[in-house]
mmCIF file of C-alpha atoms in Angstrom:
data_model
loop_
_atom_site.group_PDB
_atom_site.id
_atom_site.type_symbol
_atom_site.label_atom_id
_atom_site.label_comp_id
_atom_site.label_asym_id
_atom_site.label_seq_id
_atom_site.Cartn_x
_atom_site.Cartn_y
_atom_site.Cartn_z
ATOM 1 C CA MET A 1 148.242 93.023 126.123
ATOM 2 C CA LYS A 2 150.877 90.366 125.367
ATOM 3 C CA LEU A 3 153.714 90.561 122.892
ATOM 4 C CA GLY A 4 152.395 89.735 119.413
ATOM 5 C CA GLU A 5 148.801 90.540 120.352
ATOM 6 C CA LEU A 6 146.980 93.359 118.652
ATOM 7 C CA ALA A 7 143.675 94.574 119.991
ATOM 8 C CA ILE A 8 141.690 97.124 118.048
ATOM 9 C CA ARG A 9 138.574 98.758 119.441
ATOM 10 C CA VAL A 10 136.410 100.842 117.163
ATOM 11 C CA ASN A 11 133.565 102.929 118.458
ATOM 12 C CA ALA A 12 131.240 103.699 115.530
ATOM 13 C CA SER A 13 129.791 106.797 117.197
ATOM 14 C CA ILE A 14 132.936 108.807 116.445
ATOM 15 C CA MET A 15 132.854 107.951 112.741
ATOM 16 C CA GLN A 16 129.644 109.770 111.816
ATOM 17 C CA GLY A 17 127.448 112.372 113.433
ATOM 18 C CA VAL A 18 124.295 110.261 113.303
ATOM 19 C CA ILE A 19 124.440 106.658 114.473
ATOM 20 C CA SER A 20 121.576 104.228 114.802
ATOM 21 C CA ASP A 21 121.269 101.849 117.747
ATOM 22 C CA SER A 22 122.772 98.983 115.753
ATOM 23 C CA PHE A 23 126.060 100.888 115.352
ATOM 24 C CA LYS A 24 126.512 101.631 119.041
ATOM 25 C CA LYS A 25 128.130 98.271 119.653
ATOM 26 C CA ILE A 26 131.848 98.225 120.220
ATOM 27 C CA ILE A 27 133.671 95.958 117.828
ATOM 28 C CA ARG A 28 136.712 94.082 119.107
ATOM 29 C CA LEU A 29 139.293 92.391 116.909
ATOM 30 C CA SER A 30 142.076 90.315 118.396
ATOM 31 C CA VAL A 31 144.976 88.980 116.360
ATOM 32 C CA PHE A 32 147.454 86.500 117.837
ATOM 33 C CA ASP A 33 150.791 85.930 116.142
ATOM 34 C CA LYS A 34 153.192 83.153 117.199
ATOM 35 C CA SER A 35 155.841 83.635 114.509
ATOM 36 C CA SER A 36 158.452 86.220 113.664
ATOM 37 C CA GLY A 37 158.494 88.489 110.633
ATOM 38 C CA SER A 38 156.104 91.024 109.262
ATOM 39 C CA GLY A 39 152.551 90.917 108.048
ATOM 40 C CA VAL A 40 149.722 93.069 106.843
ATOM 41 C CA ILE A 41 146.214 93.236 108.212
ATOM 42 C CA GLN A 42 143.545 94.958 106.167
ATOM 43 C CA ILE A 43 140.120 95.684 107.571
ATOM 44 C CA ASN A 44 137.303 96.883 105.341
ATOM 45 C CA TRP A 45 134.072 98.008 106.930
ATOM 46 C CA GLN A 46 131.099 99.151 104.978
ATOM 47 C CA TYR A 47 127.654 100.167 106.092
ATOM 48 C CA ARG A 48 124.728 102.055 104.678
ATOM 49 C CA VAL A 49 123.203 105.109 106.229
ATOM 50 C CA ASN A 50 119.978 106.623 104.921
ATOM 51 C CA LEU A 51 120.751 110.292 104.244
ATOM 52 C CA ILE A 52 117.107 111.268 104.704
ATOM 53 C CA TYR A 53 117.511 110.926 108.463
ATOM 54 C CA PHE A 54 120.558 113.223 108.695
ATOM 55 C CA LYS A 55 120.153 116.791 109.857
ATOM 56 C CA SER A 56 119.668 118.842 106.690
ATOM 57 C CA ARG A 57 122.339 121.447 106.050
ATOM 58 C CA PHE A 58 120.662 122.699 102.892
ATOM 59 C CA ASP A 59 117.177 124.104 102.481
ATOM 60 C CA VAL A 60 115.528 122.542 99.407
ATOM 61 C CA GLN A 61 112.225 123.838 98.016
ATOM 62 C CA LEU A 62 110.509 122.145 95.067
ATOM 63 C CA THR A 63 107.483 123.368 93.135
ATOM 64 C CA LYS A 64 105.782 121.463 90.318
ATOM 65 C CA LEU A 65 104.467 123.971 87.788
ATOM 66 C CA ALA A 66 101.619 123.416 85.342
ATOM 67 C CA THR A 67 102.447 123.041 81.663
ATOM 68 C CA SER A 68 100.304 123.143 78.551
ATOM 69 C CA THR A 69 100.739 119.439 77.803
ATOM 70 C CA GLU A 70 100.876 116.211 79.787
ATOM 71 C CA TRP A 71 104.021 115.240 77.855
ATOM 72 C CA MET A 72 106.121 117.834 79.670
ATOM 73 C CA LYS A 73 106.714 118.584 83.358
ATOM 74 C CA GLU A 74 108.331 121.701 84.820
ATOM 75 C CA LEU A 75 109.971 121.563 88.221
ATOM 76 C CA HIS A 76 111.177 124.722 89.935
ATOM 77 C CA VAL A 77 113.892 124.087 92.551
ATOM 78 C CA CYS A 78 115.447 126.494 95.047
ATOM 79 C CA CYS A 79 118.182 125.506 97.460
ATOM 80 C CA SER A 80 120.427 127.305 99.918
ATOM 81 C CA PHE A 81 123.040 126.404 102.510
ATOM 82 C CA ILE A 82 122.027 126.476 106.184
ATOM 83 C CA PRO A 83 125.074 127.889 108.009
ATOM 84 C CA GLU A 84 125.892 127.181 111.629
ATOM 85 C CA ASP A 85 127.618 130.547 111.876
ATOM 86 C CA LYS A 86 127.138 133.631 109.710
ATOM 87 C CA ASP A 87 130.333 133.241 107.637
ATOM 88 C CA ASP A 88 129.861 129.551 106.824
ATOM 89 C CA HIS A 89 129.128 128.520 103.226
ATOM 90 C CA SER A 90 129.665 125.640 100.820
ATOM 91 C CA ASN A 91 132.640 125.810 98.465
ATOM 92 C CA GLY A 92 131.523 123.297 95.892
ATOM 93 C CA THR A 93 127.944 122.090 95.992
ATOM 94 C CA VAL A 94 126.452 119.280 93.946
ATOM 95 C CA VAL A 95 122.698 119.180 93.315
ATOM 96 C CA GLU A 96 121.504 115.813 92.010
ATOM 97 C CA MET A 97 117.942 115.430 90.782
ATOM 98 C CA SER A 98 116.428 112.146 89.680
ATOM 99 C CA ILE A 99 113.219 111.664 87.707
ATOM 100 C CA PRO A 100 111.378 108.444 86.858
ATOM 101 C CA ILE A 101 112.129 106.235 83.886
ATOM 102 C CA GLY A 102 109.934 107.257 80.981
ATOM 103 C CA TYR A 103 110.914 110.920 81.280
ATOM 104 C CA ALA A 104 114.113 112.559 80.059
ATOM 105 C CA MET A 105 115.999 115.814 80.506
ATOM 106 C CA ASP A 106 118.715 117.539 78.495
ATOM 107 C CA SER A 107 121.252 120.108 79.656
ATOM 108 C CA HIS A 108 119.468 122.846 77.678
ATOM 109 C CA ASN A 109 116.293 121.992 79.644
ATOM 110 C CA VAL A 110 117.822 123.490 82.804
ATOM 111 C CA VAL A 111 116.995 127.184 83.125
ATOM 112 C CA GLU A 112 118.730 129.086 85.905
ATOM 113 C CA LYS A 113 117.545 132.202 87.665
ATOM 114 C CA LYS A 114 120.486 134.605 87.404
ATOM 115 C CA THR A 115 122.517 134.850 90.614
ATOM 116 C CA PHE A 116 125.929 136.070 91.687
ATOM 117 C CA TYR A 117 127.384 132.530 91.697
ATOM 118 C CA PRO A 118 125.828 130.703 88.727
ATOM 119 C CA ILE A 119 125.810 126.984 87.920
ATOM 120 C CA SER A 120 129.360 126.040 86.946
ATOM 121 C CA ARG A 121 128.597 122.721 85.226
ATOM 122 C CA ILE A 122 125.582 120.624 84.186
ATOM 123 C CA GLU A 123 125.743 116.848 83.706
ATOM 124 C CA ILE A 124 123.010 114.570 82.383
ATOM 125 C CA LEU A 125 123.283 110.903 83.403
ATOM 126 C CA HIS A 126 121.374 107.629 83.061
ATOM 127 C CA GLU A 127 119.797 108.375 79.674
ATOM 128 C CA GLY A 128 118.433 111.714 80.847
ATOM 129 C CA THR A 129 116.801 110.587 84.109
ATOM 130 C CA THR A 130 119.373 112.295 86.357
ATOM 131 C CA VAL A 131 120.692 115.837 86.195
ATOM 132 C CA ILE A 132 123.686 116.959 88.262
ATOM 133 C CA LEU A 133 124.356 120.661 88.789
ATOM 134 C CA HIS A 134 127.648 121.950 90.184
ATOM 135 C CA TYR A 135 127.953 125.242 92.065
ATOM 136 C CA ASN A 136 131.322 126.715 93.075
ATOM 137 C CA HIS A 137 129.764 128.611 95.993
ATOM 138 C CA MET A 138 126.503 128.341 97.885
ATOM 139 C CA GLY A 139 125.640 130.465 100.884
ATOM 140 C CA ASN A 140 122.382 131.244 102.625
ATOM 141 C CA GLU A 141 121.009 133.010 99.528
ATOM 142 C CA SER A 142 118.669 130.882 97.382
ATOM 143 C CA LYS A 143 119.902 129.372 94.123
ATOM 144 C CA CYS A 144 116.936 128.666 91.868
ATOM 145 C CA PHE A 145 116.568 126.798 88.604
ATOM 146 C CA SER A 146 113.851 125.130 86.568
ATOM 147 C CA VAL A 147 114.053 121.722 84.932
ATOM 148 C CA PHE A 148 111.880 120.642 82.028
ATOM 149 C CA ALA A 149 111.335 116.910 81.667
ATOM 150 C CA TYR A 150 109.769 115.390 78.561
ATOM 151 C CA ARG A 151 107.843 112.138 78.627
ATOM 152 C CA ARG A 152 109.276 109.585 76.216
ATOM 153 C CA TYR A 153 106.797 106.818 77.024
ATOM 154 C CA LYS A 154 104.267 105.871 79.660
ATOM 155 C CA ASN A 155 105.480 103.822 82.573
ATOM 156 C CA ARG A 156 103.000 102.074 84.843
ATOM 157 C CA VAL A 157 105.377 101.764 87.786
ATOM 158 C CA ARG A 158 105.593 104.966 89.813
ATOM 159 C CA HIS A 159 108.637 105.391 92.004
ATOM 160 C CA PRO A 160 109.383 108.453 94.115
ATOM 161 C CA SER A 161 111.998 110.863 92.853
ATOM 162 C CA TYR A 162 114.594 112.721 94.874
ATOM 163 C CA ILE A 163 116.791 115.769 95.057
ATOM 164 C CA LYS A 164 120.102 115.451 96.872
ATOM 165 C CA VAL A 165 122.212 118.502 97.694
ATOM 166 C CA GLN A 166 125.697 117.846 99.062
ATOM 167 C CA ASP A 167 128.891 119.742 99.762
ATOM 168 C CA SER A 168 131.675 118.272 97.615
ATOM 169 C CA TYR A 169 134.409 118.809 100.199
ATOM 170 C CA ARG A 170 132.350 118.058 103.325
ATOM 171 C CA PRO A 171 129.950 115.258 102.303
ATOM 172 C CA GLU A 172 128.418 115.121 105.773
ATOM 173 C CA LEU A 173 126.760 118.453 104.882
ATOM 174 C CA ASN A 174 123.827 117.366 102.760
ATOM 175 C CA ALA A 175 120.066 117.269 102.322
ATOM 176 C CA VAL A 176 117.810 114.764 100.582
ATOM 177 C CA LYS A 177 114.215 115.462 99.648
ATOM 178 C CA MET A 178 111.882 112.864 98.173
ATOM 179 C CA PHE A 179 108.983 113.973 95.975
ATOM 180 C CA ASP A 180 106.206 112.555 93.832
ATOM 181 C CA PHE A 181 107.002 113.415 90.225
ATOM 182 C CA HIS A 182 103.577 112.524 88.791
#
């Protein structure tokens, strides 16, 4: 390398645990400077990774329960952390559940099965189509809750829904499960 030359090599395989074939290329950036003084180089790199293909670190079970009317759906969800060793757990878990447009949820529509570490906070987003539950602690014991969704209007387009469970402090520990809401 010559004076004033900066060579940066980035190997994408060390950045994430799961890398597709397109990320296995080595990127090389060379900067040549023929003047004196100082300068700043900023490099921004963004890519998308589908979380469905990551190794799940949470076990997510979903059951659609029958209700007395077609205007209401009940979903029973249980999730637990999958530890790599016996003392491992999640200190701050976020459970995000999305339902299709046309249905809505409220925070009082979330009913939790009593556990030692209960839900610490419930958020409703996107006009009631997304509920976010926060847990301060999640281990290998199941945390279960039920969500009641009310139909506001009929929607002809049917998109899949999802549940995403993620550790707040270690986002690489996650699980995503797609499901058919209808």
